[in-house]
Amino acid sequence: MTNKTYYDEAREIHDWITQLRRQLHRFPELMYEEVKTSELVRQTLDELGILYRHPMAKTGLVASLGNGQGPCVALRADMDALPIHEEADVSFRSEYDGKMHACGHDCHTAMLLGAARLLKQREAEINGTVKLIFQPAEEGGAGGQLMRDEGALQNPAVQRIFGLHVWPQLPTQSIGSRAGVFLAASAFLEMTVRGRGGHAAMPHLTIDPVSVAAKIISELQTIVSRELDPLDSGVVSIAAIHGGDACNVIPPEVRMKGTVRALSMDVLMHLQQRVREISHNIAEAHRCELEIAFPGNDYPPTVNDGECWNVAKELAAELNSDEQVAELPAVMGGEDFAYYTEEVPGCFVAIGVRNEEQGATFGLHHPKFKVDEDALPLGTALHVAFAMKSLNDLM
Ligand code: NI
C-alpha cells in the first residue's frame, strides 16, 4: 500500500465529507458557541465508533484512535465561524443572519472528520495513538490555548501536530507552507481619545479629540517605518474610527480599533509598548485623556518545524504531484495553532481552494468567500498520511 491509497480512499468518501461541510456551513456558530457544531462532530464520531473526551474548552473535544499509547500524533481542526453576513452564491448559504463560515473552518472540521473515518477503517495499522483535536474559538478566542491548557496534548503526550487551513490564493489541488515562522504574532488594539465636546464653530471652547485622533493615527505609522529594524516585519493598522455625528459638533470622544502584528513576540511587545507611549504622549500634549487596551489574547507566531514541513511536503507530492507544493512567504495573519507548536513540533499547511471558474476567488473573511470543494479529499488524505507516516517515524 502506498500513501496514494489514502487519496483514493478520501475521494471515495468525497460526497460524505462535502455533505458534512455543507451542513456545518449552513449553521455557523461564533467562538465558544459551537454547540450544534460540536454535537454534529460528536454524533459523527459516535456513528464511526470513535471515542472522545468532551467537553474541553467549553465546546471542544479530542477524539483518539489507536492503542492509547505512544507514539502520539495530533491532527487539529477549528470549528468557529465569523460575525459576517454571507453573500456567497451557494445553495447551502448560512441560515443564520450575520454569521458565516468565512474562514473555512467548516472545511477544516469536515476534512478532519473524513480523516477520522479513514483512520477508523485502518485502526489496526495505527502504531500508537492519533488524536483528533476539534477546537473552538480560533477567531480571537484562543481556543487552542484553552485546549492545550486542558490537556489536549497530554496522555499520551503528543509528539507531532498537523493542521490545515484553506487558502484562497492557492489553486485547488495545491498546498503550501514553509519552515520556521509561517503566521504572525498578533494582538488587537482599542483606544479612546477623550476631549471636551462643543460647537464646531468655537473650537477654542472645546478640546477636540478628532484632530488628536488624526495625529495619533499618522504618528503610529512611523513606528514600523522609522523605528523597526527594516529586516524585521511589523504591522500597525488602525482599522476603525468612530467619533461624532454632525457637521457642526465636536464630539467628546473618538474611539479607534486596530491590530498590531509581528513575526516574533519580542517585536510584537515592542510595537505594543510604542503604540501606548506615542498615543499617550500625543493625547497628553493636546489636553486629551487616553484609554488604550490590547483586549483578548496576544497570539504567538505560528512556527513550523522544518522536519514536519518536509514530511508534509513529501506526502503532498506523493499524493498529488510536486508541482503542486509551494514554499510560501510568511503571512501577517494570526492563528492560534501557534499555541500547540509552542509545545510540540508541528506543521500548519495551507491547502488551495481557489477556482476561478467557480468564482472561488474571494479572500478569507470576505462575505463572498467560497471554496472549491474538490480540495476536501486532498486535505483528508493529507491528515491521514501525515499521522501514519509520523507514527512510523516516531517508532
Ligand atoms: Ni481561519
Coordinates of C-alpha atoms and ligand atoms in Angstrom, one line a residue:
M1 CA 0.0 0.0 0.0
T2 CA 1.3 3.5 -0.8
N3 CA 0.3 6.9 0.5
K4 CA -1.6 7.4 -2.7
T5 CA -4.1 4.9 -1.4
Y6 CA -5.2 7.4 1.2
Y7 CA -6.1 9.9 -1.5
D8 CA -8.1 7.3 -3.4
E9 CA -10.0 6.4 -0.2
A10 CA -10.6 10.0 0.5
R11 CA -12.0 10.6 -2.9
E12 CA -14.4 7.7 -2.4
I13 CA -15.9 9.5 0.5
H14 CA -15.9 12.9 -1.1
D15 CA -19.7 13.2 -1.0
W16 CA -19.8 12.3 2.6
I17 CA -17.2 14.9 3.5
T18 CA -18.9 17.5 1.4
Q19 CA -22.3 16.9 3.0
L20 CA -20.8 17.4 6.4
R21 CA -19.1 20.5 5.3
R22 CA -22.3 22.0 3.8
Q23 CA -24.3 21.1 7.0
L24 CA -21.6 22.9 9.1
H25 CA -21.7 25.8 6.6
R26 CA -25.5 26.3 6.9
F27 CA -25.3 26.6 10.7
P28 CA -22.2 28.7 11.6
E29 CA -21.6 29.4 15.2
L30 CA -19.3 32.0 16.8
M31 CA -16.5 31.4 19.2
Y32 CA -17.4 29.3 22.3
E33 CA -20.9 29.0 21.0
E34 CA -20.2 26.0 18.7
V35 CA -22.9 23.9 20.4
K36 CA -24.6 22.4 17.3
T37 CA -21.3 22.1 15.5
S38 CA -19.8 20.2 18.4
E39 CA -22.9 18.0 18.5
L40 CA -22.6 17.2 14.8
V41 CA -18.9 16.3 15.3
R42 CA -19.7 14.0 18.3
Q43 CA -22.6 12.4 16.5
T44 CA -20.4 11.6 13.5
L45 CA -17.7 10.2 15.8
D46 CA -20.4 8.1 17.6
E47 CA -21.6 6.7 14.3
L48 CA -18.0 5.8 13.4
G49 CA -17.4 4.2 16.8
I50 CA -14.7 6.6 17.8
L51 CA -14.2 7.6 21.5
Y52 CA -13.5 11.2 22.5
R53 CA -13.1 13.4 25.5
H54 CA -15.7 16.1 25.9
P55 CA -16.2 18.9 26.8
M56 CA -12.9 20.6 26.6
A57 CA -12.5 24.4 26.2
K58 CA -16.3 24.6 26.5
T59 CA -17.4 23.1 23.2
G60 CA -14.2 21.4 22.0
L61 CA -13.3 17.7 22.1
V62 CA -10.4 15.4 21.5
A63 CA -11.0 12.0 19.8
S64 CA -8.5 9.2 20.0
L65 CA -7.7 6.3 17.7
G66 CA -5.1 3.5 18.1
N67 CA -3.8 1.8 21.1
G68 CA -3.9 4.7 23.5
Q69 CA -0.2 4.7 24.0
G70 CA 2.8 6.5 22.3
P71 CA 4.0 7.5 19.9
C72 CA 1.2 10.0 19.5
V73 CA 0.4 12.4 16.7
A74 CA -2.4 15.0 16.7
L75 CA -4.4 16.4 13.9
R76 CA -6.3 19.6 14.5
A77 CA -9.4 21.4 13.1
D78 CA -11.0 24.6 14.3
M79 CA -14.8 24.9 14.4
D80 CA -15.9 28.5 14.8
A81 CA -17.4 31.0 12.3
L82 CA -17.3 34.8 12.0
P83 CA -19.8 37.6 12.6
I84 CA -20.1 38.3 8.8
H85 CA -23.4 38.2 6.8
E86 CA -22.9 35.8 4.0
E87 CA -23.2 37.0 0.4
A88 CA -21.7 34.0 -1.3
D89 CA -23.6 32.5 -4.2
V90 CA -24.0 28.9 -2.9
S91 CA -27.1 26.7 -2.4
F92 CA -26.1 25.9 1.2
R93 CA -25.7 29.5 2.4
S94 CA -25.6 30.3 6.1
E95 CA -29.1 30.2 7.7
Y96 CA -28.0 32.5 10.5
D97 CA -28.1 36.2 9.6
G98 CA -24.8 37.9 10.4
K99 CA -22.9 34.7 10.9
M100 CA -20.8 32.9 8.3
H101 CA -18.0 30.3 7.8
A102 CA -15.9 32.9 6.0
C103 CA -12.6 31.4 7.1
G104 CA -13.3 27.8 6.0
H105 CA -13.4 26.3 9.5
D106 CA -16.3 24.2 8.2
C107 CA -14.0 22.7 5.7
H108 CA -11.3 22.1 8.3
T109 CA -13.8 20.3 10.6
A110 CA -15.2 18.2 7.7
M111 CA -11.7 17.2 6.4
L112 CA -10.8 16.0 9.9
L113 CA -14.0 14.0 10.1
G114 CA -13.1 12.5 6.8
A115 CA -9.7 11.6 8.3
A116 CA -11.5 10.1 11.4
R117 CA -13.5 7.8 9.1
L118 CA -10.4 6.6 7.1
L119 CA -8.3 6.2 10.2
K120 CA -11.0 4.1 11.9
Q121 CA -11.0 1.8 8.9
R122 CA -7.3 1.1 9.4
E123 CA -7.2 1.4 13.2
A124 CA -5.4 -1.9 13.5
E125 CA -2.5 -0.4 11.5
I126 CA -2.1 2.6 13.8
N127 CA 1.2 2.1 15.7
G128 CA 0.4 4.3 18.7
T129 CA -2.3 7.0 19.0
V130 CA -3.8 9.5 16.7
K131 CA -5.6 12.4 18.5
L132 CA -8.1 14.5 16.6
I133 CA -8.5 17.9 18.1
F134 CA -11.7 19.7 17.3
Q135 CA -11.2 23.1 18.9
P136 CA -13.5 26.2 19.4
A137 CA -12.7 29.9 19.1
E138 CA -9.8 30.3 16.8
E139 CA -11.1 33.7 15.7
G140 CA -9.7 35.7 18.6
G141 CA -10.8 33.5 21.5
A142 CA -7.5 31.5 21.8
G143 CA -9.5 28.2 21.9
G144 CA -6.2 26.5 21.0
Q145 CA -4.6 27.8 24.2
L146 CA -7.5 26.6 26.3
M147 CA -7.4 23.1 24.6
R148 CA -3.7 22.9 25.4
D149 CA -4.2 24.1 29.0
E150 CA -6.9 21.5 29.4
G151 CA -4.6 18.7 28.4
A152 CA -5.2 18.2 24.7
L153 CA -1.5 17.5 24.2
Q154 CA -1.2 15.1 27.2
N155 CA -2.0 11.4 27.9
P156 CA -0.3 10.2 25.8
A157 CA 2.0 13.1 25.1
V158 CA 1.6 14.4 21.5
Q159 CA 4.9 14.4 19.7
R160 CA 3.9 16.0 16.4
I161 CA 0.9 18.0 15.4
F162 CA -0.6 18.9 12.0
G163 CA -3.2 21.4 10.9
L164 CA -4.7 22.7 7.6
H165 CA -6.1 26.0 6.5
V166 CA -7.9 26.6 3.3
W167 CA -6.1 29.1 1.2
P168 CA -7.9 31.1 -1.5
Q169 CA -4.6 32.4 -3.0
L170 CA -3.6 28.8 -4.0
P171 CA -5.4 26.8 -6.7
T172 CA -7.2 23.6 -5.7
Q173 CA -5.0 20.6 -5.6
S174 CA -2.0 22.5 -4.3
I175 CA -0.6 23.1 -0.9
G176 CA 1.9 25.4 0.6
S177 CA 3.7 26.4 3.8
R178 CA 7.2 27.0 5.0
A179 CA 9.7 26.0 7.7
G180 CA 10.0 28.4 10.6
V181 CA 7.6 31.3 11.2
F182 CA 4.6 31.0 8.9
L183 CA 2.0 33.2 10.6
A184 CA 2.3 36.3 12.7
A185 CA 2.1 37.1 16.3
S186 CA -0.9 39.3 16.6
A187 CA -2.8 41.5 19.0
F188 CA -5.9 43.6 18.9
L189 CA -6.0 47.2 19.9
E190 CA -8.7 49.5 21.3
M191 CA -8.3 53.2 22.1
T192 CA -10.5 56.0 23.3
V193 CA -9.4 59.6 23.0
R194 CA -11.4 61.9 25.3
G195 CA -11.6 65.6 25.0
R196 CA -14.4 68.1 25.5
G197 CA -17.2 68.4 23.0
G198 CA -18.9 71.5 21.9
H199 CA -19.8 73.8 19.0
A200 CA -17.6 73.2 16.0
A201 CA -17.6 76.9 15.2
M202 CA -15.9 77.6 18.6
P203 CA -13.2 75.0 18.8
H204 CA -11.3 77.1 21.4
L205 CA -14.1 76.3 23.9
T206 CA -13.6 72.5 23.2
I207 CA -10.8 70.0 23.4
D208 CA -11.1 68.4 20.0
P209 CA -10.5 64.6 20.1
V210 CA -10.9 64.3 16.4
S211 CA -7.8 66.2 15.4
V212 CA -5.9 64.4 18.2
A213 CA -7.0 61.0 16.9
A214 CA -5.9 62.0 13.4
K215 CA -2.4 62.9 14.8
I216 CA -2.2 59.6 16.7
I217 CA -3.1 57.6 13.6
S218 CA -0.5 59.2 11.4
E219 CA 2.2 59.2 14.1
L220 CA 1.7 55.5 14.8
Q221 CA 2.7 54.8 11.1
T222 CA 6.2 56.0 12.0
I223 CA 6.8 53.1 14.4
V224 CA 7.2 50.5 11.6
S225 CA 8.7 52.9 9.1
R226 CA 11.2 54.6 11.4
E227 CA 11.7 52.5 14.5
L228 CA 11.6 48.9 13.4
D229 CA 14.7 47.2 12.0
P230 CA 14.0 47.1 8.3
L231 CA 14.8 43.4 8.3
D232 CA 12.1 42.7 10.9
S233 CA 8.4 42.7 10.0
G234 CA 5.6 44.5 11.7
V235 CA 2.2 46.0 11.1
V236 CA 0.3 48.7 13.0
S237 CA -3.2 49.2 11.5
I238 CA -6.0 51.4 12.8
A239 CA -8.9 49.7 11.2
A240 CA -11.9 51.5 12.7
I241 CA -12.5 55.0 13.9
H242 CA -15.8 56.4 15.4
G243 CA -16.5 59.8 16.7
G244 CA -19.1 62.5 16.2
D245 CA -22.2 62.5 14.1
A246 CA -22.7 66.1 12.8
C247 CA -21.1 68.8 10.7
N248 CA -21.1 71.3 13.5
V249 CA -20.5 69.4 16.7
I250 CA -17.1 68.5 18.1
P251 CA -17.7 65.1 19.9
P252 CA -16.5 64.5 23.4
E253 CA -14.6 61.3 22.3
V254 CA -13.2 59.3 19.5
R255 CA -12.9 55.5 19.6
M256 CA -10.5 53.5 17.5
K257 CA -9.7 49.9 16.9
G258 CA -6.9 48.1 15.1
T259 CA -4.3 45.4 15.2
V260 CA -0.6 45.0 15.7
R261 CA 1.3 42.2 14.1
A262 CA 4.9 40.9 14.0
L263 CA 6.8 37.7 13.3
S264 CA 8.1 37.4 16.9
M265 CA 6.7 38.0 20.4
D266 CA 9.6 40.4 21.1
V267 CA 8.7 42.6 18.2
L268 CA 5.0 42.4 19.0
M269 CA 5.6 43.5 22.5
H270 CA 7.9 46.3 21.4
L271 CA 5.2 47.6 18.9
Q272 CA 2.6 47.5 21.6
Q273 CA 4.7 49.5 24.0
R274 CA 5.5 52.1 21.4
V275 CA 1.8 52.4 20.4
R276 CA 1.0 53.0 24.0
E277 CA 3.7 55.6 24.6
I278 CA 3.1 57.6 21.4
S279 CA -0.6 57.6 21.8
H280 CA -0.5 58.7 25.4
N281 CA 2.0 61.4 24.8
I282 CA 0.2 62.9 21.8
A283 CA -3.1 62.8 23.8
E284 CA -1.4 64.5 26.7
A285 CA 0.3 67.2 24.6
H286 CA -3.2 68.2 23.4
R287 CA -5.0 68.0 26.8
C288 CA -6.9 64.8 25.9
E289 CA -7.2 61.7 28.0
L290 CA -6.4 58.4 26.5
E291 CA -7.6 54.9 27.3
I292 CA -5.8 52.1 25.5
A293 CA -6.1 48.4 25.7
F294 CA -5.0 45.3 23.8
P295 CA -8.1 43.2 24.6
G296 CA -8.3 39.5 24.2
N297 CA -5.3 37.3 23.5
D298 CA -1.9 38.1 22.0
Y299 CA -1.4 35.1 19.7
P300 CA 2.2 33.9 19.4
P301 CA 3.6 33.4 15.9
T302 CA 2.9 30.0 14.3
V303 CA 6.3 28.4 13.9
N304 CA 6.6 25.3 11.7
D305 CA 9.1 22.6 12.5
G306 CA 11.3 22.1 9.4
E307 CA 11.2 18.3 9.6
C308 CA 7.4 18.3 9.9
W309 CA 7.1 20.5 6.8
N310 CA 9.4 18.2 4.9
V311 CA 7.2 15.3 5.8
A312 CA 4.0 17.2 4.7
K313 CA 5.7 18.3 1.5
E314 CA 6.8 14.8 0.5
L315 CA 3.5 13.3 1.3
A316 CA 1.6 16.0 -0.7
A317 CA 3.9 15.4 -3.6
E318 CA 3.3 11.7 -3.4
L319 CA -0.5 12.0 -3.1
N320 CA -0.7 14.5 -5.9
S321 CA 2.4 16.0 -7.6
D322 CA 5.5 18.0 -6.7
E323 CA 4.4 20.9 -8.9
Q324 CA 1.5 21.5 -6.5
V325 CA 3.7 22.1 -3.5
A326 CA 4.6 25.8 -2.8
E327 CA 7.1 27.3 -0.5
L328 CA 5.2 30.3 0.8
P329 CA 6.5 33.5 2.4
A330 CA 5.4 34.2 5.9
V331 CA 2.0 35.8 6.3
M332 CA 0.8 38.5 8.7
G333 CA -2.4 36.6 9.5
G334 CA -2.6 35.2 13.0
E335 CA -3.6 31.7 14.0
D336 CA -4.0 30.0 17.4
F337 CA -2.4 26.8 16.1
A338 CA 0.6 28.7 17.4
Y339 CA -0.2 27.6 21.0
Y340 CA 0.3 23.9 20.0
T341 CA 3.5 24.5 18.2
E342 CA 4.8 26.4 21.2
E343 CA 4.8 23.0 22.9
V344 CA 5.3 20.3 20.3
P345 CA 6.9 20.3 16.8
G346 CA 4.3 20.7 14.1
C347 CA 3.3 22.0 10.8
F348 CA 0.5 24.3 9.7
V349 CA -0.2 23.9 6.0
A350 CA -2.2 26.0 3.5
I351 CA -4.5 24.0 1.2
G352 CA -5.6 25.6 -2.1
V353 CA -9.3 26.2 -2.6
R354 CA -9.1 28.7 -5.5
N355 CA -11.1 28.0 -8.6
E356 CA -11.8 31.0 -11.0
E357 CA -14.4 29.1 -12.9
Q358 CA -16.4 28.5 -9.8
G359 CA -16.0 32.1 -8.6
A360 CA -13.9 30.8 -5.6
T361 CA -11.6 33.7 -5.7
F362 CA -12.6 35.9 -2.7
G363 CA -10.2 36.2 0.3
L364 CA -10.7 34.8 3.8
H365 CA -13.2 36.8 5.9
H366 CA -14.9 38.2 2.8
P367 CA -18.7 37.9 2.7
K368 CA -18.5 36.2 -0.7
F369 CA -15.7 33.8 0.4
K370 CA -16.2 30.5 -1.4
V371 CA -14.1 27.3 -1.7
D372 CA -13.7 24.7 -4.4
E373 CA -14.9 21.6 -2.5
D374 CA -12.6 19.4 -4.7
A375 CA -9.9 20.3 -2.2
L376 CA -11.6 18.4 0.6
P377 CA -10.4 14.9 -0.2
L378 CA -6.8 16.0 -0.5
G379 CA -7.0 17.6 2.9
T380 CA -8.5 14.5 4.4
A381 CA -5.8 12.3 2.7
L382 CA -3.0 14.6 4.0
H383 CA -4.3 14.4 7.5
V384 CA -4.3 10.6 7.4
A385 CA -0.9 10.3 5.6
F386 CA 0.7 12.7 8.0
A387 CA -0.5 10.8 11.0
M388 CA 0.5 7.4 9.7
K389 CA 3.9 8.4 8.4
S390 CA 4.7 10.4 11.6
L391 CA 3.8 7.4 13.8
N392 CA 6.2 5.2 11.8
D393 CA 8.9 7.9 12.0
L394 CA 8.5 8.2 15.8
M395 CA 8.6 4.5 16.5
Ligands
NI1 NI -9.2 30.6 10.0

